[in-house]
Amino acid sequence: MVEKLCVLGSTGSIGTQALSLVEALGIKISTLAANRSARLLAEQCERFRPENVCAADEAAARELKTLTAHLPVKVFSGAEALCELAAEDGSDTVLTALVGAAGLEPTLAAIDSGKDIALANKETLVAGGALVTRRASERGVSLLPVDSEHSAIFQCLQDAASARTLKRIILTASGGPFFGKSAAELEGVTVDDALRHPNWSMGRKITVDSATLMNKGLELIEAMWLFSLEPEDIEITVHRQSIVHSAVEFADGAVIAQLGVPDMKLPIQYALTYPERKPCPADRLTIEKMSLLTFERPDEETFRALAACKLAAKLKGLAPCVANAANEEAVAAFLEQRIGFLDIGRAVEASLEGAPAKEDYTLSELLEADREARAKTREYLKRLERPVSV
Ligand code: MG
């Protein structure tokens, strides 16, 4: 169980929910870090009294300094400080809840200094899975999944003897707001439509990823690394109610699942209290809530981002990093209303044409592949850009 926690991404959806749990769990906070929400960071400093606070954005850090002048907290700024704090702030665990591949370097820094990772930043594992898992096993640190599906799988694998015979994962997907729609119907959907998730309340980037099913593709790659499986051993099923958070199948065919209401507090808390369980403020599952559970196959013809992730998972090497970078750029362009919804999947697919085929890679090769894929995708998206009617 965590004693002292460093929270990277403390003002986002996962970060704020984690902080809502730590007091009751008696966990101390060493560091709070976010991108640019100075006001919320200052409020969090007031309440949680961390030793360090970091705003990646410099202007935000200046504002933060003024806002926290009366507190005994050290204020930092920039990506380098983030890595240093992740490594050397005296915490035993780092919750990585930053958005996107920006989480990679601080996560590696924390692993190298021997800290356990409560991993909420799936892009880290998607982009750099080989590197991250190798360094984690070299340093003997735990990667504790916070993603609800991966937490479910992790919970199902706590019986070590059964876990050794793991054959297959059944990864559940809510299907997002556009489940059942055809490509023609999706051509004109808006940002607001995509941000209307039926079950989960999450940040903007992951909500769009859920609508394109890119999120499930990223989670498939995340699961490959966390549980050492091949992509063909992970089956994705659309489960509209988000009650079964995922399931595992063992050698004898037994399938074990974890169920609960769709609330991130439980998976966040389990990563913090592991291997213990403590009372959690999330709602309880009732008979009514599980009276109708349905399971269907996803439509990869329409949701091309998922098909592209499956291809990237098979290609391995730097392909998942490239697909992730293309998606981050495309989602940003979609949120700015520069491209259409289906263009996101198109961009991710296009990014994999001629993606570098390299089984193993260094951090600098990874960062270079990420940069190159972003530049190429921006070029590709420019050709697709059109005035979007408001
Ligand atoms: Mg998830």
mmCIF file of C-alpha atoms and ligand atoms in Angstrom:
data_model
loop_
_atom_site.group_PDB
_atom_site.id
_atom_site.type_symbol
_atom_site.label_atom_id
_atom_site.label_comp_id
_atom_site.label_asym_id
_atom_site.label_seq_id
_atom_site.Cartn_x
_atom_site.Cartn_y
_atom_site.Cartn_z
ATOM 1 C CA MET A 1 0.000 0.000 0.000
ATOM 2 C CA VAL A 2 1.176 3.507 -0.904
ATOM 3 C CA GLU A 3 2.442 5.746 1.896
ATOM 4 C CA LYS A 4 3.622 8.799 0.022
ATOM 5 C CA LEU A 5 2.371 9.658 -3.438
ATOM 6 C CA CYS A 6 3.592 11.869 -6.273
ATOM 7 C CA VAL A 7 0.690 12.841 -8.544
ATOM 8 C CA LEU A 8 1.565 13.759 -12.120
ATOM 9 C CA GLY A 9 -1.547 15.229 -13.708
ATOM 10 C CA SER A 10 -3.237 16.202 -10.440
ATOM 11 C CA THR A 11 -5.783 18.597 -11.971
ATOM 12 C CA GLY A 12 -7.220 16.162 -14.535
ATOM 13 C CA SER A 13 -10.057 13.699 -14.145
ATOM 14 C CA ILE A 14 -7.927 10.872 -12.670
ATOM 15 C CA GLY A 15 -5.765 13.217 -10.583
ATOM 16 C CA THR A 16 -8.685 14.957 -8.887
ATOM 17 C CA GLN A 17 -10.451 11.659 -8.193
ATOM 18 C CA ALA A 18 -7.256 10.194 -6.727
ATOM 19 C CA LEU A 19 -6.889 13.207 -4.433
ATOM 20 C CA SER A 20 -10.501 12.763 -3.311
ATOM 21 C CA LEU A 21 -9.473 9.328 -1.982
ATOM 22 C CA VAL A 22 -6.076 9.886 -0.346
ATOM 23 C CA GLU A 23 -7.206 11.531 2.886
ATOM 24 C CA ALA A 24 -9.431 8.622 3.890
ATOM 25 C CA LEU A 25 -6.611 6.212 2.994
ATOM 26 C CA GLY A 26 -4.029 8.111 5.074
ATOM 27 C CA ILE A 27 -1.732 8.636 2.057
ATOM 28 C CA LYS A 28 0.595 11.644 2.127
ATOM 29 C CA ILE A 29 1.269 13.739 -0.983
ATOM 30 C CA SER A 30 4.853 14.672 -1.846
ATOM 31 C CA THR A 31 4.354 16.317 -5.229
ATOM 32 C CA LEU A 32 1.500 17.684 -7.292
ATOM 33 C CA ALA A 33 2.098 18.406 -10.964
ATOM 34 C CA ALA A 34 -0.045 19.558 -13.835
ATOM 35 C CA ASN A 35 0.250 21.376 -17.099
ATOM 36 C CA ARG A 36 -1.189 24.860 -16.560
ATOM 37 C CA SER A 37 -4.123 24.909 -14.114
ATOM 38 C CA ALA A 38 -2.435 27.238 -11.597
ATOM 39 C CA ARG A 39 -5.567 28.029 -9.596
ATOM 40 C CA LEU A 40 -6.604 24.440 -9.053
ATOM 41 C CA LEU A 41 -2.999 23.452 -8.274
ATOM 42 C CA ALA A 42 -2.852 26.200 -5.636
ATOM 43 C CA GLU A 43 -6.125 24.991 -4.074
ATOM 44 C CA GLN A 44 -4.742 21.454 -4.009
ATOM 45 C CA CYS A 45 -1.542 22.712 -2.302
ATOM 46 C CA GLU A 46 -3.674 24.400 0.336
ATOM 47 C CA ARG A 47 -5.514 21.180 1.065
ATOM 48 C CA PHE A 48 -2.874 18.459 0.623
ATOM 49 C CA ARG A 49 0.264 20.339 1.712
ATOM 50 C CA PRO A 50 2.741 18.725 -0.738
ATOM 51 C CA GLU A 51 6.446 19.530 -0.501
ATOM 52 C CA ASN A 52 6.659 20.282 -4.231
ATOM 53 C CA VAL A 53 4.345 21.549 -6.920
ATOM 54 C CA CYS A 54 5.078 21.768 -10.622
ATOM 55 C CA ALA A 55 3.314 23.482 -13.508
ATOM 56 C CA ALA A 56 4.776 22.450 -16.850
ATOM 57 C CA ASP A 57 3.774 25.812 -18.312
ATOM 58 C CA GLU A 58 6.050 28.666 -17.181
ATOM 59 C CA ALA A 59 3.433 31.385 -16.999
ATOM 60 C CA ALA A 60 1.263 29.062 -14.916
ATOM 61 C CA ALA A 61 4.221 28.370 -12.612
ATOM 62 C CA ARG A 62 4.711 32.123 -12.034
ATOM 63 C CA GLU A 63 1.053 32.524 -11.116
ATOM 64 C CA LEU A 64 1.306 29.458 -8.890
ATOM 65 C CA LYS A 65 4.257 30.954 -7.055
ATOM 66 C CA THR A 66 2.213 34.028 -6.157
ATOM 67 C CA LEU A 67 -0.825 31.989 -5.182
ATOM 68 C CA THR A 68 1.171 29.690 -2.875
ATOM 69 C CA ALA A 69 3.554 32.310 -1.420
ATOM 70 C CA HIS A 70 2.121 31.723 2.085
ATOM 71 C CA LEU A 71 2.700 27.956 1.926
ATOM 72 C CA PRO A 72 5.932 26.004 2.579
ATOM 73 C CA VAL A 73 5.838 24.441 -0.913
ATOM 74 C CA LYS A 74 8.577 24.578 -3.552
ATOM 75 C CA VAL A 75 7.338 25.631 -6.985
ATOM 76 C CA PHE A 76 8.849 24.137 -10.155
ATOM 77 C CA SER A 77 8.264 24.481 -13.868
ATOM 78 C CA GLY A 78 9.067 22.620 -17.069
ATOM 79 C CA ALA A 79 9.419 19.068 -18.346
ATOM 80 C CA GLU A 80 12.867 18.549 -16.822
ATOM 81 C CA ALA A 81 11.697 19.461 -13.334
ATOM 82 C CA LEU A 82 8.830 17.018 -13.789
ATOM 83 C CA CYS A 83 11.286 14.176 -14.432
ATOM 84 C CA GLU A 84 13.474 15.198 -11.483
ATOM 85 C CA LEU A 85 10.529 15.363 -9.114
ATOM 86 C CA ALA A 86 9.178 12.028 -10.353
ATOM 87 C CA ALA A 87 12.543 10.516 -9.493
ATOM 88 C CA GLU A 88 13.637 12.324 -6.339
ATOM 89 C CA ASP A 89 10.745 13.702 -4.319
ATOM 90 C CA GLY A 90 10.800 11.076 -1.571
ATOM 91 C CA SER A 91 7.548 9.379 -2.596
ATOM 92 C CA ASP A 92 7.286 5.592 -2.909
ATOM 93 C CA THR A 93 4.755 5.622 -5.766
ATOM 94 C CA VAL A 94 4.073 7.898 -8.709
ATOM 95 C CA LEU A 95 0.563 8.184 -10.104
ATOM 96 C CA THR A 96 1.084 8.970 -13.783
ATOM 97 C CA ALA A 97 -2.097 10.667 -14.929
ATOM 98 C CA LEU A 98 -0.686 13.004 -17.564
ATOM 99 C CA VAL A 99 -2.356 12.982 -20.975
ATOM 100 C CA GLY A 100 -0.528 11.498 -23.938
ATOM 101 C CA ALA A 101 3.033 10.438 -24.671
ATOM 102 C CA ALA A 102 4.226 13.402 -22.556
ATOM 103 C CA GLY A 103 3.999 10.964 -19.647
ATOM 104 C CA LEU A 104 6.740 8.709 -20.982
ATOM 105 C CA GLU A 105 9.888 10.418 -19.727
ATOM 106 C CA PRO A 106 8.705 11.203 -16.178
ATOM 107 C CA THR A 107 7.452 7.618 -15.903
ATOM 108 C CA LEU A 108 10.840 6.247 -16.954
ATOM 109 C CA ALA A 109 12.565 8.601 -14.505
ATOM 110 C CA ALA A 110 10.360 7.321 -11.675
ATOM 111 C CA ILE A 111 10.997 3.688 -12.627
ATOM 112 C CA ASP A 112 14.755 4.244 -12.785
ATOM 113 C CA SER A 113 14.700 5.630 -9.255
ATOM 114 C CA GLY A 114 12.925 2.462 -8.053
ATOM 115 C CA LYS A 115 9.428 3.812 -7.465
ATOM 116 C CA ASP A 116 6.267 1.876 -8.123
ATOM 117 C CA ILE A 117 4.004 3.282 -10.811
ATOM 118 C CA ALA A 118 0.237 3.637 -10.579
ATOM 119 C CA LEU A 119 -0.249 3.846 -14.314
ATOM 120 C CA ALA A 120 -3.140 5.921 -15.571
ATOM 121 C CA ASN A 121 -1.294 7.244 -18.620
ATOM 122 C CA LYS A 122 -1.852 4.432 -21.124
ATOM 123 C CA GLU A 123 -0.048 6.265 -23.940
ATOM 124 C CA THR A 124 3.200 5.715 -22.009
ATOM 125 C CA LEU A 125 2.868 1.962 -22.305
ATOM 126 C CA VAL A 126 1.498 2.082 -25.837
ATOM 127 C CA ALA A 127 4.350 4.202 -27.137
ATOM 128 C CA GLY A 128 7.191 2.727 -25.117
ATOM 129 C CA GLY A 129 5.946 -0.631 -23.827
ATOM 130 C CA ALA A 130 9.148 -2.567 -24.514
ATOM 131 C CA LEU A 131 11.294 0.071 -22.826
ATOM 132 C CA VAL A 132 9.000 0.700 -19.859
ATOM 133 C CA THR A 133 8.345 -2.955 -18.997
ATOM 134 C CA ARG A 134 12.009 -3.919 -19.387
ATOM 135 C CA ARG A 135 13.197 -1.118 -17.101
ATOM 136 C CA ALA A 136 10.450 -1.879 -14.595
ATOM 137 C CA SER A 137 11.468 -5.515 -14.351
ATOM 138 C CA GLU A 138 15.174 -4.603 -14.151
ATOM 139 C CA ARG A 139 14.446 -2.244 -11.256
ATOM 140 C CA GLY A 140 11.912 -4.598 -9.665
ATOM 141 C CA VAL A 141 9.186 -1.955 -9.580
ATOM 142 C CA SER A 142 5.478 -2.640 -9.983
ATOM 143 C CA LEU A 143 3.323 -1.218 -12.753
ATOM 144 C CA LEU A 144 -0.084 -1.036 -11.097
ATOM 145 C CA PRO A 145 -2.825 -0.472 -13.666
ATOM 146 C CA VAL A 146 -5.343 2.313 -13.035
ATOM 147 C CA ASP A 147 -7.233 1.942 -16.319
ATOM 148 C CA SER A 148 -10.513 0.276 -15.293
ATOM 149 C CA GLU A 149 -10.217 -2.653 -17.724
ATOM 150 C CA HIS A 150 -6.613 -3.376 -16.807
ATOM 151 C CA SER A 151 -7.373 -3.044 -13.127
ATOM 152 C CA ALA A 152 -10.153 -5.584 -13.653
ATOM 153 C CA ILE A 153 -7.758 -7.997 -15.361
ATOM 154 C CA PHE A 154 -5.147 -7.409 -12.648
ATOM 155 C CA GLN A 155 -7.742 -8.124 -9.956
ATOM 156 C CA CYS A 156 -8.740 -11.353 -11.750
ATOM 157 C CA LEU A 157 -5.100 -12.478 -11.751
ATOM 158 C CA GLN A 158 -4.466 -12.259 -8.007
ATOM 159 C CA ASP A 159 -4.603 -16.024 -7.651
ATOM 160 C CA ALA A 160 -1.001 -16.675 -8.733
ATOM 161 C CA ALA A 161 -1.455 -20.356 -9.618
ATOM 162 C CA SER A 162 -4.325 -19.555 -11.986
ATOM 163 C CA ALA A 163 -2.547 -16.489 -13.332
ATOM 164 C CA ARG A 164 0.305 -18.671 -14.582
ATOM 165 C CA THR A 165 -2.177 -20.391 -16.929
ATOM 166 C CA LEU A 166 -3.710 -17.180 -18.355
ATOM 167 C CA LYS A 167 -4.850 -17.958 -21.904
ATOM 168 C CA ARG A 168 -6.962 -15.054 -23.015
ATOM 169 C CA ILE A 169 -8.253 -11.647 -22.017
ATOM 170 C CA ILE A 170 -11.752 -10.432 -22.798
ATOM 171 C CA LEU A 171 -11.419 -6.666 -22.919
ATOM 172 C CA THR A 172 -14.749 -4.878 -22.639
ATOM 173 C CA ALA A 173 -15.575 -1.638 -24.459
ATOM 174 C CA SER A 174 -18.588 0.587 -23.864
ATOM 175 C CA GLY A 175 -18.768 1.307 -27.589
ATOM 176 C CA GLY A 176 -18.885 5.060 -26.921
ATOM 177 C CA PRO A 177 -21.588 7.456 -28.113
ATOM 178 C CA PHE A 178 -21.558 6.208 -31.734
ATOM 179 C CA PHE A 179 -21.983 2.463 -31.323
ATOM 180 C CA GLY A 180 -24.130 1.011 -34.123
ATOM 181 C CA LYS A 181 -23.679 4.011 -36.437
ATOM 182 C CA SER A 182 -22.481 3.621 -40.019
ATOM 183 C CA ALA A 183 -19.583 5.543 -41.552
ATOM 184 C CA ALA A 184 -22.084 7.639 -43.533
ATOM 185 C CA GLU A 185 -23.874 8.603 -40.306
ATOM 186 C CA LEU A 186 -20.579 9.547 -38.656
ATOM 187 C CA GLU A 187 -19.343 11.806 -41.429
ATOM 188 C CA GLY A 188 -20.901 14.957 -39.983
ATOM 189 C CA VAL A 189 -20.806 14.374 -36.205
ATOM 190 C CA THR A 190 -19.574 17.277 -34.095
ATOM 191 C CA VAL A 191 -17.133 17.647 -31.220
ATOM 192 C CA ASP A 192 -20.054 17.958 -28.803
ATOM 193 C CA ASP A 193 -21.546 14.703 -30.095
ATOM 194 C CA ALA A 194 -18.221 12.926 -29.584
ATOM 195 C CA LEU A 195 -17.817 14.319 -26.056
ATOM 196 C CA ARG A 196 -21.169 12.897 -24.933
ATOM 197 C CA HIS A 197 -20.065 9.564 -23.458
ATOM 198 C CA PRO A 198 -22.938 7.335 -22.332
ATOM 199 C CA ASN A 199 -21.348 5.856 -19.167
ATOM 200 C CA TRP A 200 -18.038 7.386 -18.136
ATOM 201 C CA SER A 201 -17.147 10.935 -17.207
ATOM 202 C CA MET A 202 -13.557 11.517 -18.368
ATOM 203 C CA GLY A 203 -11.192 14.083 -19.902
ATOM 204 C CA ARG A 204 -11.729 15.354 -23.465
ATOM 205 C CA LYS A 205 -8.934 13.430 -25.173
ATOM 206 C CA ILE A 206 -9.921 10.019 -23.798
ATOM 207 C CA THR A 207 -13.610 10.718 -24.448
ATOM 208 C CA VAL A 208 -12.877 11.296 -28.141
ATOM 209 C CA ASP A 209 -10.683 8.166 -28.086
ATOM 210 C CA SER A 210 -13.674 6.253 -26.725
ATOM 211 C CA ALA A 211 -15.894 7.559 -29.515
ATOM 212 C CA THR A 212 -13.421 6.433 -32.231
ATOM 213 C CA LEU A 213 -12.659 3.135 -30.369
ATOM 214 C CA MET A 214 -8.999 4.233 -30.510
ATOM 215 C CA ASN A 215 -9.133 3.983 -26.719
ATOM 216 C CA LYS A 216 -9.849 0.265 -26.970
ATOM 217 C CA GLY A 217 -7.030 -0.174 -29.459
ATOM 218 C CA LEU A 218 -4.647 1.628 -27.095
ATOM 219 C CA GLU A 219 -5.914 -0.555 -24.260
ATOM 220 C CA LEU A 220 -5.283 -3.710 -26.268
ATOM 221 C CA ILE A 221 -1.641 -2.677 -26.662
ATOM 222 C CA GLU A 222 -1.494 -1.649 -22.983
ATOM 223 C CA ALA A 223 -2.819 -5.103 -22.011
ATOM 224 C CA MET A 224 -0.241 -6.877 -24.203
ATOM 225 C CA TRP A 225 2.548 -5.221 -22.242
ATOM 226 C CA LEU A 226 1.023 -5.448 -18.778
ATOM 227 C CA PHE A 227 0.034 -9.112 -19.056
ATOM 228 C CA SER A 228 2.584 -10.449 -21.600
ATOM 229 C CA LEU A 229 0.093 -11.596 -24.220
ATOM 230 C CA GLU A 230 -0.014 -11.513 -28.018
ATOM 231 C CA PRO A 231 -2.707 -9.357 -29.666
ATOM 232 C CA GLU A 232 -4.568 -12.446 -30.888
ATOM 233 C CA ASP A 233 -5.011 -13.537 -27.252
ATOM 234 C CA ILE A 234 -6.988 -10.395 -26.442
ATOM 235 C CA GLU A 235 -10.595 -10.293 -27.554
ATOM 236 C CA ILE A 236 -12.529 -7.041 -27.559
ATOM 237 C CA THR A 237 -16.256 -7.078 -26.889
ATOM 238 C CA VAL A 238 -18.668 -4.172 -26.825
ATOM 239 C CA HIS A 239 -20.511 -4.221 -23.510
ATOM 240 C CA ARG A 240 -22.791 -1.189 -23.478
ATOM 241 C CA GLN A 241 -23.509 -1.169 -19.742
ATOM 242 C CA SER A 242 -19.850 -0.885 -18.564
ATOM 243 C CA ILE A 243 -20.546 -3.176 -15.606
ATOM 244 C CA VAL A 244 -18.197 -6.037 -16.527
ATOM 245 C CA HIS A 245 -14.859 -4.215 -16.601
ATOM 246 C CA SER A 246 -13.021 -7.114 -18.294
ATOM 247 C CA ALA A 247 -12.451 -10.844 -17.885
ATOM 248 C CA VAL A 248 -9.702 -13.444 -18.142
ATOM 249 C CA GLU A 249 -9.721 -17.047 -19.295
ATOM 250 C CA PHE A 250 -7.463 -19.705 -17.777
ATOM 251 C CA ALA A 251 -6.099 -23.002 -19.153
ATOM 252 C CA ASP A 252 -9.154 -24.986 -18.097
ATOM 253 C CA GLY A 253 -11.544 -22.566 -19.818
ATOM 254 C CA ALA A 254 -12.766 -20.901 -16.628
ATOM 255 C CA VAL A 255 -13.583 -17.231 -17.212
ATOM 256 C CA ILE A 256 -13.274 -14.825 -14.275
ATOM 257 C CA ALA A 257 -14.529 -11.246 -14.526
ATOM 258 C CA GLN A 258 -14.550 -8.170 -12.306
ATOM 259 C CA LEU A 259 -17.802 -6.233 -12.079
ATOM 260 C CA GLY A 260 -18.722 -2.857 -10.658
ATOM 261 C CA VAL A 261 -20.460 0.399 -11.477
ATOM 262 C CA PRO A 262 -18.615 2.594 -13.999
ATOM 263 C CA ASP A 263 -16.686 4.745 -11.508
ATOM 264 C CA MET A 264 -12.915 5.271 -11.688
ATOM 265 C CA LYS A 265 -12.598 5.605 -7.909
ATOM 266 C CA LEU A 266 -12.399 1.842 -7.425
ATOM 267 C CA PRO A 267 -9.589 1.121 -9.933
ATOM 268 C CA ILE A 268 -7.675 4.212 -8.751
ATOM 269 C CA GLN A 269 -8.018 3.141 -5.132
ATOM 270 C CA TYR A 270 -7.017 -0.470 -5.800
ATOM 271 C CA ALA A 271 -3.764 0.716 -7.393
ATOM 272 C CA LEU A 272 -3.093 2.760 -4.232
ATOM 273 C CA THR A 273 -4.081 0.160 -1.620
ATOM 274 C CA TYR A 274 -2.819 -2.934 -3.478
ATOM 275 C CA PRO A 275 -2.611 -5.697 -2.332
ATOM 276 C CA GLU A 276 -5.102 -4.613 0.316
ATOM 277 C CA ARG A 277 -8.717 -3.629 -0.196
ATOM 278 C CA LYS A 278 -10.304 -0.762 1.718
ATOM 279 C CA PRO A 279 -13.828 0.680 1.805
ATOM 280 C CA CYS A 280 -14.363 2.869 -1.269
ATOM 281 C CA PRO A 281 -16.848 5.737 -1.737
ATOM 282 C CA ALA A 282 -17.928 4.518 -5.226
ATOM 283 C CA ASP A 283 -21.557 3.405 -5.656
ATOM 284 C CA ARG A 284 -22.298 -0.284 -5.137
ATOM 285 C CA LEU A 285 -23.504 -2.685 -7.768
ATOM 286 C CA THR A 286 -27.190 -3.564 -7.422
ATOM 287 C CA ILE A 287 -29.269 -6.333 -9.010
ATOM 288 C CA GLU A 288 -31.085 -3.641 -10.998
ATOM 289 C CA LYS A 289 -27.828 -2.327 -12.451
ATOM 290 C CA MET A 290 -26.817 -5.770 -13.682
ATOM 291 C CA SER A 291 -30.191 -7.048 -14.795
ATOM 292 C CA LEU A 292 -29.304 -6.638 -18.468
ATOM 293 C CA LEU A 293 -25.754 -7.286 -19.615
ATOM 294 C CA THR A 294 -25.084 -7.498 -23.355
ATOM 295 C CA PHE A 295 -21.963 -8.370 -25.331
ATOM 296 C CA GLU A 296 -21.383 -7.721 -29.041
ATOM 297 C CA ARG A 297 -18.557 -7.604 -31.547
ATOM 298 C CA PRO A 298 -17.039 -4.214 -32.395
ATOM 299 C CA ASP A 299 -17.401 -2.838 -35.933
ATOM 300 C CA GLU A 300 -13.829 -2.419 -37.133
ATOM 301 C CA GLU A 301 -14.918 -1.527 -40.665
ATOM 302 C CA THR A 302 -16.465 1.700 -39.410
ATOM 303 C CA PHE A 303 -14.134 2.371 -36.487
ATOM 304 C CA ARG A 304 -10.854 2.323 -38.385
ATOM 305 C CA ALA A 305 -8.760 3.523 -35.454
ATOM 306 C CA LEU A 306 -9.367 0.185 -33.734
ATOM 307 C CA ALA A 307 -8.343 -1.758 -36.847
ATOM 308 C CA ALA A 308 -5.215 0.402 -37.110
ATOM 309 C CA CYS A 309 -4.269 -0.265 -33.474
ATOM 310 C CA LYS A 310 -4.641 -3.998 -34.024
ATOM 311 C CA LEU A 311 -2.297 -3.732 -36.983
ATOM 312 C CA ALA A 312 0.170 -1.667 -34.929
ATOM 313 C CA ALA A 313 -0.002 -4.268 -32.158
ATOM 314 C CA LYS A 314 0.946 -6.990 -34.653
ATOM 315 C CA LEU A 315 3.726 -4.911 -36.226
ATOM 316 C CA LYS A 316 5.144 -4.197 -32.737
ATOM 317 C CA GLY A 317 8.369 -2.164 -32.405
ATOM 318 C CA LEU A 318 7.759 1.521 -33.033
ATOM 319 C CA ALA A 319 4.412 1.055 -34.813
ATOM 320 C CA PRO A 320 2.268 1.565 -31.670
ATOM 321 C CA CYS A 321 4.242 4.744 -30.878
ATOM 322 C CA VAL A 322 3.555 6.045 -34.401
ATOM 323 C CA ALA A 323 -0.168 5.198 -34.244
ATOM 324 C CA ASN A 324 -0.461 6.891 -30.851
ATOM 325 C CA ALA A 325 1.339 10.046 -32.010
ATOM 326 C CA ALA A 326 -0.874 10.265 -35.118
ATOM 327 C CA ASN A 327 -3.956 9.887 -32.947
ATOM 328 C CA GLU A 328 -2.874 12.612 -30.501
ATOM 329 C CA GLU A 329 -2.390 15.038 -33.386
ATOM 330 C CA ALA A 330 -5.650 14.053 -35.075
ATOM 331 C CA VAL A 331 -7.698 14.320 -31.873
ATOM 332 C CA ALA A 332 -6.263 17.795 -31.209
ATOM 333 C CA ALA A 333 -7.211 18.831 -34.772
ATOM 334 C CA PHE A 334 -10.714 17.373 -34.349
ATOM 335 C CA LEU A 335 -11.223 19.180 -31.022
ATOM 336 C CA GLU A 336 -10.219 22.407 -32.782
ATOM 337 C CA GLN A 337 -12.789 21.579 -35.471
ATOM 338 C CA ARG A 338 -10.192 21.490 -38.229
ATOM 339 C CA ILE A 339 -11.006 17.936 -39.397
ATOM 340 C CA GLY A 340 -13.997 15.609 -39.324
ATOM 341 C CA PHE A 341 -14.566 12.737 -36.907
ATOM 342 C CA LEU A 342 -13.732 9.943 -39.365
ATOM 343 C CA ASP A 343 -10.503 11.681 -40.334
ATOM 344 C CA ILE A 344 -9.050 10.622 -36.975
ATOM 345 C CA GLY A 345 -9.187 6.937 -37.939
ATOM 346 C CA ARG A 346 -7.933 7.752 -41.437
ATOM 347 C CA ALA A 347 -4.924 9.586 -40.001
ATOM 348 C CA VAL A 348 -4.029 6.728 -37.656
ATOM 349 C CA GLU A 349 -4.260 4.203 -40.510
ATOM 350 C CA ALA A 350 -2.193 6.407 -42.819
ATOM 351 C CA SER A 351 0.507 6.825 -40.165
ATOM 352 C CA LEU A 352 1.262 3.109 -40.269
ATOM 353 C CA GLU A 353 2.067 3.071 -43.981
ATOM 354 C CA GLY A 354 5.829 2.862 -44.010
ATOM 355 C CA ALA A 355 6.114 3.003 -40.215
ATOM 356 C CA PRO A 356 9.646 2.077 -39.111
ATOM 357 C CA ALA A 357 9.872 -1.708 -38.657
ATOM 358 C CA LYS A 358 12.148 -2.113 -35.669
ATOM 359 C CA GLU A 359 11.602 -4.760 -33.022
ATOM 360 C CA ASP A 360 13.732 -3.112 -30.321
ATOM 361 C CA TYR A 361 14.473 0.586 -29.835
ATOM 362 C CA THR A 362 16.149 3.122 -27.576
ATOM 363 C CA LEU A 363 14.450 6.089 -25.910
ATOM 364 C CA SER A 364 15.931 8.513 -28.428
ATOM 365 C CA GLU A 365 14.705 6.382 -31.349
ATOM 366 C CA LEU A 366 11.292 6.315 -29.735
ATOM 367 C CA LEU A 367 11.170 10.089 -29.244
ATOM 368 C CA GLU A 368 12.348 10.584 -32.829
ATOM 369 C CA ALA A 369 9.642 8.235 -34.176
ATOM 370 C CA ASP A 370 7.055 10.132 -32.115
ATOM 371 C CA ARG A 371 8.224 13.508 -33.470
ATOM 372 C CA GLU A 372 8.348 12.282 -37.051
ATOM 373 C CA ALA A 373 4.896 10.698 -36.866
ATOM 374 C CA ARG A 374 3.447 13.946 -35.474
ATOM 375 C CA ALA A 375 5.002 16.033 -38.258
ATOM 376 C CA LYS A 376 3.794 13.612 -40.951
ATOM 377 C CA THR A 377 0.314 13.512 -39.473
ATOM 378 C CA ARG A 378 0.101 17.316 -39.350
ATOM 379 C CA GLU A 379 0.974 17.359 -43.067
ATOM 380 C CA TYR A 380 -1.584 14.652 -43.779
ATOM 381 C CA LEU A 381 -4.282 16.475 -41.787
ATOM 382 C CA LYS A 382 -3.593 19.746 -43.592
ATOM 383 C CA ARG A 383 -4.689 18.071 -46.811
ATOM 384 C CA LEU A 384 -7.941 16.976 -45.146
ATOM 385 C CA GLU A 385 -8.701 20.296 -43.456
ATOM 386 C CA ARG A 386 -11.905 21.984 -44.450
ATOM 387 C CA PRO A 387 -14.090 24.662 -42.992
ATOM 388 C CA VAL A 388 -16.326 22.813 -40.547
ATOM 389 C CA SER A 389 -19.791 24.313 -40.280
ATOM 390 C CA VAL A 390 -20.677 25.361 -36.759
HETATM 391 MG MG MG B 1 -10.256 2.116 -19.856
#
